[in-house]
């Protein structure tokens, strides 16, 4: 099963200058909870946006067209979507974590959406792709808790393919 995991602002913005436009530790925690112990699949630019290298307790799978792209030993590099099945089990939940090009690549395969809606407008250069939500059913919606570290209103949503 393929799942998408991402956070977007009111205008669908997901990134700016190679990183996230916001600081929202509670969303980082949700991301960790949702993805830990699952393979994560990401574009080369998203991989390069991690400040501390590969994310622990998850098989990190990076997609690049560059066959010579160097990744640490624990990381899997694939150059084509079809190679993904060599590295994952057929019954696993595979977490596609972006960015835009990678969401586009798996758009027709996705079964579940883990979305964080941040109710704020940010400057950005990367937006989420358009998804047809009529094909999904909202199965969970949870309002986020705000505090000194989490200053924007946000909601966690989970959608399942009908
Ligand atoms: N808010 C969120 O939830 C979220 C999630 C993820 C990312 N982001 C943000 O989004 C930005 C990065 O996203 P992005 O869309 O610019 O880049 P990206 O999707 O992370 O990476 C793009 C790269 O992936 C590779 N790629 C894409 N399609 C491919 C294909 N069909 N076959 C093989 N390789 C392919 C290419 O690598 P090569 O150039 O090496 O060939 C391409 O340059 C950052 O700002 C990041 O912080 C935000």
GROMACS .gro file of C-alpha atoms and ligand atoms in nm:
model
  210
    1UNK     CA    1   0.000   0.000   0.000
    2UNK     CA    2   0.123   0.348  -0.088
    3UNK     CA    3   0.059   0.643   0.144
    4UNK     CA    4   0.141   1.013   0.106
    5UNK     CA    5   0.261   1.210   0.406
    6UNK     CA    6   0.295   1.587   0.388
    7UNK     CA    7   0.204   1.926   0.532
    8UNK     CA    8   0.069   2.217   0.331
    9UNK     CA    9  -0.035   2.574   0.397
   10UNK     CA   10  -0.362   2.743   0.296
   11UNK     CA   11  -0.235   2.778  -0.061
   12UNK     CA   12  -0.089   2.430  -0.095
   13UNK     CA   13   0.267   2.551  -0.034
   14UNK     CA   14   0.499   2.274   0.087
   15UNK     CA   15   0.851   2.412   0.045
   16UNK     CA   16   1.077   2.716   0.009
   17UNK     CA   17   1.448   2.732  -0.083
   18UNK     CA   18   1.490   2.357  -0.031
   19UNK     CA   19   1.335   2.338   0.313
   20UNK     CA   20   1.002   2.358   0.497
   21UNK     CA   21   0.854   2.710   0.516
   22UNK     CA   22   0.751   2.669   0.882
   23UNK     CA   23   0.863   2.536   1.216
   24UNK     CA   24   0.597   2.314   1.367
   25UNK     CA   25   0.747   2.055   1.605
   26UNK     CA   26   0.411   1.883   1.661
   27UNK     CA   27   0.392   1.809   1.291
   28UNK     CA   28   0.746   1.670   1.295
   29UNK     CA   29   0.631   1.440   1.574
   30UNK     CA   30   0.325   1.330   1.376
   31UNK     CA   31   0.552   1.269   1.075
   32UNK     CA   32   0.781   1.056   1.290
   33UNK     CA   33   0.490   0.859   1.440
   34UNK     CA   34   0.333   0.793   1.101
   35UNK     CA   35   0.653   0.697   0.915
   36UNK     CA   36   0.871   0.516   1.172
   37UNK     CA   37   0.921   0.145   1.088
   38UNK     CA   38   0.798   0.200   0.732
   39UNK     CA   39   0.999   0.253   0.415
   40UNK     CA   40   1.003   0.622   0.317
   41UNK     CA   41   1.033   0.721  -0.049
   42UNK     CA   42   1.153   1.068  -0.143
   43UNK     CA   43   1.297   1.282  -0.418
   44UNK     CA   44   1.665   1.367  -0.420
   45UNK     CA   45   1.596   1.729  -0.314
   46UNK     CA   46   1.386   1.628  -0.014
   47UNK     CA   47   1.661   1.386   0.092
   48UNK     CA   48   1.914   1.671   0.070
   49UNK     CA   49   1.688   1.888   0.287
   50UNK     CA   50   1.741   1.665   0.594
   51UNK     CA   51   1.988   1.844   0.822
   52UNK     CA   52   2.112   1.525   0.989
   53UNK     CA   53   2.114   1.280   0.699
   54UNK     CA   54   1.889   0.974   0.662
   55UNK     CA   55   1.596   0.943   0.900
   56UNK     CA   56   1.649   0.665   1.157
   57UNK     CA   57   1.432   0.352   1.203
   58UNK     CA   58   1.303   0.376   0.847
   59UNK     CA   59   1.444   0.245   0.520
   60UNK     CA   60   1.525   0.567   0.330
   61UNK     CA   61   1.466   0.526  -0.045
   62UNK     CA   62   1.580   0.816  -0.264
   63UNK     CA   63   1.473   0.869  -0.625
   64UNK     CA   64   1.707   1.046  -0.868
   65UNK     CA   65   1.764   1.029  -1.242
   66UNK     CA   66   2.136   1.045  -1.168
   67UNK     CA   67   2.266   0.684  -1.157
   68UNK     CA   68   2.589   0.806  -0.993
   69UNK     CA   69   2.420   0.994  -0.711
   70UNK     CA   70   2.602   0.903  -0.390
   71UNK     CA   71   2.398   0.801  -0.086
   72UNK     CA   72   2.511   0.663   0.253
   73UNK     CA   73   2.528   0.286   0.281
   74UNK     CA   74   2.200   0.254   0.471
   75UNK     CA   75   2.010   0.441   0.198
   76UNK     CA   76   1.865   0.290  -0.120
   77UNK     CA   77   1.892   0.485  -0.445
   78UNK     CA   78   1.648   0.409  -0.725
   79UNK     CA   79   1.638   0.571  -1.067
   80UNK     CA   80   1.295   0.445  -1.163
   81UNK     CA   81   0.970   0.385  -0.979
   82UNK     CA   82   0.955   0.024  -1.103
   83UNK     CA   83   1.263  -0.060  -0.893
   84UNK     CA   84   1.080   0.018  -0.570
   85UNK     CA   85   0.935  -0.333  -0.544
   86UNK     CA   86   1.285  -0.480  -0.514
   87UNK     CA   87   1.329  -0.310  -0.177
   88UNK     CA   88   0.987  -0.332  -0.010
   89UNK     CA   89   0.754  -0.613   0.090
   90UNK     CA   90   0.425  -0.637  -0.097
   91UNK     CA   91   0.225  -0.606   0.227
   92UNK     CA   92   0.413  -0.304   0.363
   93UNK     CA   93   0.275   0.048   0.396
   94UNK     CA   94   0.516   0.257   0.189
   95UNK     CA   95   0.535   0.621   0.288
   96UNK     CA   96   0.588   0.859  -0.001
   97UNK     CA   97   0.708   1.182   0.158
   98UNK     CA   98   0.758   1.411  -0.142
   99UNK     CA   99   0.841   1.649  -0.282
  100UNK     CA  100   0.617   1.757  -0.562
  101UNK     CA  101   0.768   1.547  -0.841
  102UNK     CA  102   0.753   1.231  -0.634
  103UNK     CA  103   0.391   1.288  -0.532
  104UNK     CA  104   0.317   1.335  -0.903
  105UNK     CA  105   0.500   1.010  -0.984
  106UNK     CA  106   0.285   0.806  -0.739
  107UNK     CA  107  -0.042   0.996  -0.785
  108UNK     CA  108  -0.222   0.701  -0.946
  109UNK     CA  109  -0.094   0.449  -0.689
  110UNK     CA  110  -0.176   0.623  -0.363
  111UNK     CA  111  -0.423   0.460  -0.118
  112UNK     CA  112  -0.394   0.678   0.190
  113UNK     CA  113  -0.319   1.043   0.262
  114UNK     CA  114  -0.173   1.174   0.588
  115UNK     CA  115  -0.215   1.547   0.554
  116UNK     CA  116  -0.137   1.833   0.788
  117UNK     CA  117  -0.324   2.150   0.697
  118UNK     CA  118  -0.154   2.458   0.835
  119UNK     CA  119  -0.392   2.751   0.854
  120UNK     CA  120  -0.148   3.022   0.755
  121UNK     CA  121  -0.002   3.166   0.434
  122UNK     CA  122   0.371   3.121   0.375
  123UNK     CA  123   0.607   3.230   0.098
  124UNK     CA  124   0.706   2.925  -0.102
  125UNK     CA  125   0.841   2.793  -0.429
  126UNK     CA  126   0.700   2.439  -0.415
  127UNK     CA  127   0.333   2.342  -0.397
  128UNK     CA  128   0.151   2.015  -0.341
  129UNK     CA  129   0.004   1.855  -0.655
  130UNK     CA  130  -0.371   1.859  -0.709
  131UNK     CA  131  -0.539   1.550  -0.568
  132UNK     CA  132  -0.896   1.440  -0.639
  133UNK     CA  133  -1.037   1.415  -0.287
  134UNK     CA  134  -1.365   1.278  -0.426
  135UNK     CA  135  -1.177   0.949  -0.463
  136UNK     CA  136  -1.093   0.944  -0.090
  137UNK     CA  137  -1.287   0.930   0.234
  138UNK     CA  138  -1.185   1.134   0.539
  139UNK     CA  139  -1.131   0.873   0.813
  140UNK     CA  140  -0.966   1.088   1.079
  141UNK     CA  141  -0.948   1.458   1.157
  142UNK     CA  142  -0.775   1.601   1.462
  143UNK     CA  143  -0.724   1.964   1.548
  144UNK     CA  144  -0.366   2.041   1.643
  145UNK     CA  145  -0.264   2.171   1.982
  146UNK     CA  146  -0.106   2.518   1.975
  147UNK     CA  147   0.156   2.645   2.219
  148UNK     CA  148   0.472   2.860   2.228
  149UNK     CA  149   0.657   2.623   1.994
  150UNK     CA  150   0.360   2.551   1.766
  151UNK     CA  151   0.226   2.893   1.681
  152UNK     CA  152   0.013   2.821   1.373
  153UNK     CA  153  -0.332   2.658   1.377
  154UNK     CA  154  -0.317   2.318   1.208
  155UNK     CA  155  -0.522   2.003   1.156
  156UNK     CA  156  -0.415   1.644   1.100
  157UNK     CA  157  -0.626   1.457   0.845
  158UNK     CA  158  -0.619   1.099   0.722
  159UNK     CA  159  -0.795   1.005   0.399
  160UNK     CA  160  -0.848   0.653   0.262
  161UNK     CA  161  -0.906   0.565  -0.103
  162UNK     CA  162  -1.269   0.467  -0.159
  163LIG     N1  163   0.568   2.018   0.339
  163LIG     C1  164   0.601   1.892   0.315
  163LIG     O1  165   0.536   1.800   0.363
  163LIG     C2  166   0.717   1.859   0.224
  163LIG     C3  167   0.744   1.727   0.187
  163LIG     C4  168   0.852   1.702   0.103
  163LIG     C5  169   0.930   1.807   0.057
  163LIG     N2  170   0.899   1.933   0.094
  163LIG     C6  171   0.978   2.048   0.043
  163LIG     O2  172   0.970   2.044  -0.100
  163LIG     C7  173   1.095   2.089  -0.154
  163LIG     C8  174   1.158   1.977  -0.235
  163LIG     O3  175   1.063   1.922  -0.324
  163LIG     P1  176   1.082   1.922  -0.482
  163LIG     O4  177   0.951   1.886  -0.539
  163LIG     O5  178   1.149   2.049  -0.522
  163LIG     O6  179   1.191   1.808  -0.503
  163LIG     P2  180   1.187   1.648  -0.475
  163LIG     O7  181   1.062   1.591  -0.534
  163LIG     O8  182   1.217   1.620  -0.334
  163LIG     O9  183   1.312   1.602  -0.559
  163LIG     C9  184   1.314   1.625  -0.697
  163LIG    C10  185   1.417   1.532  -0.758
  163LIG    O10  186   1.371   1.398  -0.753
  163LIG    C11  187   1.420   1.327  -0.866
  163LIG     N3  188   1.306   1.281  -0.948
  163LIG    C12  189   1.186   1.341  -0.962
  163LIG     N4  190   1.108   1.269  -1.047
  163LIG    C13  191   1.182   1.162  -1.086
  163LIG    C14  192   1.158   1.053  -1.172
  163LIG     N5  193   1.041   1.038  -1.237
  163LIG     N6  194   1.255   0.960  -1.189
  163LIG    C15  195   1.374   0.973  -1.126
  163LIG     N7  196   1.404   1.078  -1.043
  163LIG    C16  197   1.307   1.170  -1.024
  163LIG    C17  198   1.506   1.424  -0.944
  163LIG    O11  199   1.637   1.411  -0.890
  163LIG     P3  200   1.770   1.439  -0.979
  163LIG    O12  201   1.768   1.587  -1.008
  163LIG    O13  202   1.882   1.400  -0.890
  163LIG    O14  203   1.755   1.354  -1.103
  163LIG    C18  204   1.445   1.559  -0.906
  163LIG    O15  205   1.533   1.669  -0.925
  163LIG    C19  206   1.179   2.130  -0.036
  163LIG    O16  207   1.157   2.267  -0.009
  163LIG    C20  208   1.123   2.044   0.076
  163LIG    O17  209   1.149   2.099   0.205
  163LIG    C21  210   0.796   1.961   0.177
   0.00000   0.00000   0.00000
